[in-house]
Each structure stands twice: as structure tokens, then as C-alpha cells.
Amino acid sequence: MTHISKPDLNSALAERYSDAPDTGIVAEPLLQLMASRGSCRTFEATPVPDHLLQMLCAIALASPTKSDLQQRDIIVMKSPGVRSELAKLVSGQAWVAQAPTLLVFCGNNRRQRLLHTWHDVPFANDHMDAVINPTADAAIALGAFVTAAEAMGLGCCPISAVRNEAQAVSDLLGLPDHVFPFAGLALGYPSEAPEIAKRLPLSVTCHMDRYQEDGLRDAVKNYDADRAKVQPYATQRFVEFFGQAEAYGWSDDKVRQYSQSERADFGAYLRKQGFCVD
Ligand SMILES: Cc1cc2nc3c(=O)[nH]c(=O)nc-3n(C[C@H](O)[C@H](O)[C@H](O)COP(=O)(O)O)c2cc1C
């Protein structure tokens, strides 16, 4: 298995943030792993053992859940056929097909509604909460799974692209009404060390007492320049519309990304799954 060494906590934070805190805290080893983590899209062929997968699912589902409602499920793609069908649906991301294991984290508001049927008590929350709470639950479980998997030497990358073809993914996985895919997760043993992706400075994303945007534009400008210098993008998006930029930073990439509509039909899909998204 490829040996991947990780920088110490303060070095990892300094690599990540231009204004990283150096608190002098002697942290738990897990924090060092979390500080130096990165998404992994290249894997060794070694399969992830079933018992490890089960343990990771158990850890992920031990994470907090809104009101103990437990409105998230994990679907582990066991059969190679289903896995390759899912990879095909995630178009434009060829690396997904190479992942030894694929999972889908789903929001599940169905169980709650079944409880109401079984208890013969009306469900009085058929509104956005029925989507947001399961989404949050699924996202929290996904985050916990990623942390646990990376702590066990695995690499992973979430795949929101499973929502690009939400209906086809639902059909493939047999998702009933009020269950929806939140994100896929590619999982396996990494074949190379993931990059520590730079983040916006904490002065922009971490607020004290009140939200504020002082210095935001300059901070983004500096972050763009920093990323372009240290972690330049391998390719620029939509060169056919925007041309090849000389300086191409994070904000250029994000603006180009969201200049095109993505998943505009997801609301219609949720309605078809029985949700009221007003
Ligand atoms: C909900 C969610 C969905 C994501 N979907 C994709 C995806 O479809 N394809 C992909 O390559 N990366 C995906 N990612 C990974 C992000 O691109 C990645 O986290 C981000 O670029 C920051 O990099 P890092 O995780 O290495 O720090 C997703 C991440 C999250 C949290």
C-alpha cells in the first residue's frame, strides 16, 4: 500500500490558510489528519474490506442527527454492475469508475412519514423542513464518514454529480418517495497523497459575534493570487466562452463554474419524490 505521510498540525494549517492560527495546542492526532486532509480521486485497486466498510457506516451514522430523527441512509454499492451503472450516470467524471467502492448518502424523510401512518397521526411538516433536515443529516453523516475513512488510511471524494441524474440514480437504487440522493462517495486506498487545498482566510469565513464582510474583496483577490501561484488549476473552465485567462484564480474558476446552470431540475425531481418544496 502506498505510504502517505502527513505534515504536522501547524504546518498543515499554515499550508491551508494564509492566516492560520498557531495556538500552540498539543492536539489529538485526529486533528492533524483533519487539518491535512484532501479529496482523493486516484485509488489503488485493493478493495475496501466489508467489515471496515460496515464499521465506517456505523461511525458515520453515530454522528449528530436533527432531533434524533435519523433522516439519512447510506447505500453501499456492492455489485460491480450497480457500481458501474452509477459511474456511468456521473458523466464527465471518468475517475469515478476507477474507485473500488462507491456509496450514496441519501436524505430520508420517508421513515418519519411511515411512523405517522403507523401511529395514525397526521404529518404536519410537509414543507422545506422535510428536505433540509434530511439533507443536513446526510451531509453530517457524509462528513463523519470522510473523517473516519481518512483516519483509517482510506481516501475519498464526495460526488454531488449523482444529483445531475437524480431520477436515473433513484431508479437504479430503488429510492421510494421522500428518499433522495444527497451525494455519492468514492472510496478506496489512495495511490498518491491528496493535496492540501488552500481555503479562504479565516478572517473571511470565521466571524466573531456578528457577520461581517470587511476586507472581503481584497482577501479574495489575495487568495486568488495565492492559489494561482501555489495551486494553479490544471485546466480552465469554459475556455470556449471566456478564453484562456492569464491569471486564473479561485474566484475566476467559481464564477465560470456557476455561469452555467447545474441541476436546475432538482426541484422538479424532489416534487416527483413527493416533497413540497415551497
Ligand atoms: C457535497 C460535496 C459534493 C462534491 N461533489 C464532487 C463531485 O461531484 N466531483 C468531484 O470531483 N469533487 C466533488 N466534491 C469534492 C470537492 O470538489 C472538494 O471537497 C473541494 O474541491 C475541496 O477540496 P478538498 O476536499 O481536497 O479540500 C464534493 C464535495 C462535497 C462536500
PDB file of N, CA, C and O in Angstrom, residues 102-132:
ATOM      1  N   LEU A 102     -18.114   2.522  -4.094  1.00  0.00           N
ATOM      2  CA  LEU A 102     -18.961   3.717  -4.223  1.00  0.00           C
ATOM      3  C   LEU A 102     -20.109   3.602  -3.226  1.00  0.00           C
ATOM      4  O   LEU A 102     -20.670   2.506  -3.024  1.00  0.00           O
ATOM      5  N   LEU A 103     -20.428   4.723  -2.623  1.00  0.00           N
ATOM      6  CA  LEU A 103     -21.564   4.776  -1.701  1.00  0.00           C
ATOM      7  C   LEU A 103     -22.441   5.956  -2.101  1.00  0.00           C
ATOM      8  O   LEU A 103     -21.948   6.897  -2.729  1.00  0.00           O
ATOM      9  N   VAL A 104     -23.705   5.894  -1.719  1.00  0.00           N
ATOM     10  CA  VAL A 104     -24.563   7.064  -1.910  1.00  0.00           C
ATOM     11  C   VAL A 104     -25.214   7.405  -0.567  1.00  0.00           C
ATOM     12  O   VAL A 104     -25.804   6.532   0.088  1.00  0.00           O
ATOM     13  N   PHE A 105     -25.035   8.655  -0.163  1.00  0.00           N
ATOM     14  CA  PHE A 105     -25.650   9.158   1.067  1.00  0.00           C
ATOM     15  C   PHE A 105     -26.984   9.796   0.684  1.00  0.00           C
ATOM     16  O   PHE A 105     -27.031  10.690  -0.159  1.00  0.00           O
ATOM     17  N   CYS A 106     -28.045   9.295   1.297  1.00  0.00           N
ATOM     18  CA  CYS A 106     -29.394   9.752   0.940  1.00  0.00           C
ATOM     19  C   CYS A 106     -30.048  10.483   2.102  1.00  0.00           C
ATOM     20  O   CYS A 106     -29.839  10.130   3.267  1.00  0.00           O
ATOM     21  N   GLY A 107     -30.872  11.461   1.753  1.00  0.00           N
ATOM     22  CA  GLY A 107     -31.777  12.038   2.735  1.00  0.00           C
ATOM     23  C   GLY A 107     -33.017  11.155   2.764  1.00  0.00           C
ATOM     24  O   GLY A 107     -33.464  10.680   1.716  1.00  0.00           O
ATOM     25  N   ASN A 108     -33.565  10.911   3.948  1.00  0.00           N
ATOM     26  CA  ASN A 108     -34.716  10.008   4.055  1.00  0.00           C
ATOM     27  C   ASN A 108     -35.769  10.601   4.995  1.00  0.00           C
ATOM     28  O   ASN A 108     -35.624  10.562   6.216  1.00  0.00           O
ATOM     29  N   ASN A 109     -36.816  11.156   4.399  1.00  0.00           N
ATOM     30  CA  ASN A 109     -37.933  11.679   5.185  1.00  0.00           C
ATOM     31  C   ASN A 109     -39.093  10.679   5.178  1.00  0.00           C
ATOM     32  O   ASN A 109     -40.141  10.884   5.781  1.00  0.00           O
ATOM     33  N   ARG A 110     -38.857   9.542   4.485  1.00  0.00           N
ATOM     34  CA  ARG A 110     -39.911   8.540   4.335  1.00  0.00           C
ATOM     35  C   ARG A 110     -40.221   7.839   5.660  1.00  0.00           C
ATOM     36  O   ARG A 110     -41.374   7.655   6.021  1.00  0.00           O
ATOM     37  N   ARG A 111     -39.136   7.474   6.388  1.00  0.00           N
ATOM     38  CA  ARG A 111     -39.362   6.728   7.643  1.00  0.00           C
ATOM     39  C   ARG A 111     -40.254   7.518   8.583  1.00  0.00           C
ATOM     40  O   ARG A 111     -41.164   6.968   9.198  1.00  0.00           O
ATOM     41  N   GLN A 112     -39.968   8.844   8.671  1.00  0.00           N
ATOM     42  CA  GLN A 112     -40.772   9.683   9.563  1.00  0.00           C
ATOM     43  C   GLN A 112     -42.249   9.624   9.155  1.00  0.00           C
ATOM     44  O   GLN A 112     -43.144   9.483   9.987  1.00  0.00           O
ATOM     45  N   ARG A 113     -42.476   9.706   7.833  1.00  0.00           N
ATOM     46  CA  ARG A 113     -43.872   9.678   7.354  1.00  0.00           C
ATOM     47  C   ARG A 113     -44.503   8.318   7.623  1.00  0.00           C
ATOM     48  O   ARG A 113     -45.698   8.231   7.934  1.00  0.00           O
ATOM     49  N   LEU A 114     -43.710   7.242   7.514  1.00  0.00           N
ATOM     50  CA  LEU A 114     -44.246   5.909   7.815  1.00  0.00           C
ATOM     51  C   LEU A 114     -44.657   5.820   9.289  1.00  0.00           C
ATOM     52  O   LEU A 114     -45.701   5.259   9.625  1.00  0.00           O
ATOM     53  N   LEU A 115     -43.821   6.421  10.164  1.00  0.00           N
ATOM     54  CA  LEU A 115     -44.162   6.405  11.601  1.00  0.00           C
ATOM     55  C   LEU A 115     -45.531   7.042  11.817  1.00  0.00           C
ATOM     56  O   LEU A 115     -46.349   6.554  12.610  1.00  0.00           O
ATOM     57  N   HIS A 116     -45.773   8.145  11.060  1.00  0.00           N
ATOM     58  CA  HIS A 116     -47.069   8.826  11.204  1.00  0.00           C
ATOM     59  C   HIS A 116     -48.212   7.923  10.748  1.00  0.00           C
ATOM     60  O   HIS A 116     -49.266   7.886  11.379  1.00  0.00           O
ATOM     61  N   THR A 117     -47.971   7.190   9.651  1.00  0.00           N
ATOM     62  CA  THR A 117     -49.005   6.270   9.170  1.00  0.00           C
ATOM     63  C   THR A 117     -49.260   5.192  10.224  1.00  0.00           C
ATOM     64  O   THR A 117     -50.410   4.897  10.576  1.00  0.00           O
ATOM     65  N   TRP A 118     -48.159   4.613  10.734  1.00  0.00           N
ATOM     66  CA  TRP A 118     -48.307   3.514  11.693  1.00  0.00           C
ATOM     67  C   TRP A 118     -48.987   3.962  12.987  1.00  0.00           C
ATOM     68  O   TRP A 118     -49.721   3.210  13.611  1.00  0.00           O
ATOM     69  N   HIS A 119     -48.703   5.214  13.392  1.00  0.00           N
ATOM     70  CA  HIS A 119     -49.311   5.743  14.633  1.00  0.00           C
ATOM     71  C   HIS A 119     -50.646   6.428  14.366  1.00  0.00           C
ATOM     72  O   HIS A 119     -51.278   6.915  15.293  1.00  0.00           O
ATOM     73  N   ASP A 120     -51.010   6.527  13.089  1.00  0.00           N
ATOM     74  CA  ASP A 120     -52.236   7.199  12.687  1.00  0.00           C
ATOM     75  C   ASP A 120     -52.294   8.638  13.210  1.00  0.00           C
ATOM     76  O   ASP A 120     -53.283   9.083  13.791  1.00  0.00           O
ATOM     77  N   VAL A 121     -51.169   9.331  13.012  1.00  0.00           N
ATOM     78  CA  VAL A 121     -51.063  10.739  13.427  1.00  0.00           C
ATOM     79  C   VAL A 121     -50.650  11.529  12.181  1.00  0.00           C
ATOM     80  O   VAL A 121     -49.672  11.156  11.515  1.00  0.00           O
ATOM     81  N   PRO A 122     -51.382  12.618  11.852  1.00  0.00           N
ATOM     82  CA  PRO A 122     -51.025  13.367  10.632  1.00  0.00           C
ATOM     83  C   PRO A 122     -49.601  13.933  10.704  1.00  0.00           C
ATOM     84  O   PRO A 122     -49.139  14.344  11.776  1.00  0.00           O
ATOM     85  N   PHE A 123     -48.935  13.936   9.562  1.00  0.00           N
ATOM     86  CA  PHE A 123     -47.602  14.554   9.440  1.00  0.00           C
ATOM     87  C   PHE A 123     -47.832  16.023   9.093  1.00  0.00           C
ATOM     88  O   PHE A 123     -48.376  16.326   8.029  1.00  0.00           O
ATOM     89  N   ALA A 124     -47.460  16.915   9.986  1.00  0.00           N
ATOM     90  CA  ALA A 124     -47.834  18.328   9.827  1.00  0.00           C
ATOM     91  C   ALA A 124     -46.669  19.188   9.336  1.00  0.00           C
ATOM     92  O   ALA A 124     -46.681  20.399   9.484  1.00  0.00           O
ATOM     93  N   ASN A 125     -45.641  18.542   8.743  1.00  0.00           N
ATOM     94  CA  ASN A 125     -44.468  19.324   8.330  1.00  0.00           C
ATOM     95  C   ASN A 125     -44.069  19.055   6.887  1.00  0.00           C
ATOM     96  O   ASN A 125     -42.897  18.848   6.578  1.00  0.00           O
ATOM     97  N   ASP A 126     -45.087  19.100   6.041  1.00  0.00           N
ATOM     98  CA  ASP A 126     -44.838  18.850   4.626  1.00  0.00           C
ATOM     99  C   ASP A 126     -44.395  20.154   3.948  1.00  0.00           C
ATOM    100  O   ASP A 126     -45.128  20.748   3.161  1.00  0.00           O
ATOM    101  N   HIS A 127     -43.195  20.611   4.305  1.00  0.00           N
ATOM    102  CA  HIS A 127     -42.651  21.852   3.721  1.00  0.00           C
ATOM    103  C   HIS A 127     -41.137  21.706   3.642  1.00  0.00           C
ATOM    104  O   HIS A 127     -40.626  20.577   3.767  1.00  0.00           O
ATOM    105  N   MET A 128     -40.432  22.795   3.456  1.00  0.00           N
ATOM    106  CA  MET A 128     -38.996  22.722   3.192  1.00  0.00           C
ATOM    107  C   MET A 128     -38.198  21.983   4.276  1.00  0.00           C
ATOM    108  O   MET A 128     -37.143  21.401   4.009  1.00  0.00           O
ATOM    109  N   ASP A 129     -38.703  22.020   5.517  1.00  0.00           N
ATOM    110  CA  ASP A 129     -38.015  21.322   6.609  1.00  0.00           C
ATOM    111  C   ASP A 129     -37.824  19.837   6.285  1.00  0.00           C
ATOM    112  O   ASP A 129     -36.824  19.234   6.692  1.00  0.00           O
ATOM    113  N   ALA A 130     -38.805  19.285   5.558  1.00  0.00           N
ATOM    114  CA  ALA A 130     -38.753  17.852   5.234  1.00  0.00           C
ATOM    115  C   ALA A 130     -37.627  17.540   4.251  1.00  0.00           C
ATOM    116  O   ALA A 130     -37.243  16.381   4.081  1.00  0.00           O
ATOM    117  N   VAL A 131     -37.109  18.600   3.596  1.00  0.00           N
ATOM    118  CA  VAL A 131     -35.964  18.423   2.691  1.00  0.00           C
ATOM    119  C   VAL A 131     -34.671  18.811   3.406  1.00  0.00           C
ATOM    120  O   VAL A 131     -33.662  18.108   3.335  1.00  0.00           O
ATOM    121  N   ILE A 132     -34.731  19.949   4.121  1.00  0.00           N
ATOM    122  CA  ILE A 132     -33.494  20.485   4.714  1.00  0.00           C
ATOM    123  C   ILE A 132     -32.962  19.581   5.823  1.00  0.00           C
ATOM    124  O   ILE A 132     -31.753  19.313   5.890  1.00  0.00           O
TER     125      ILE A 132
END
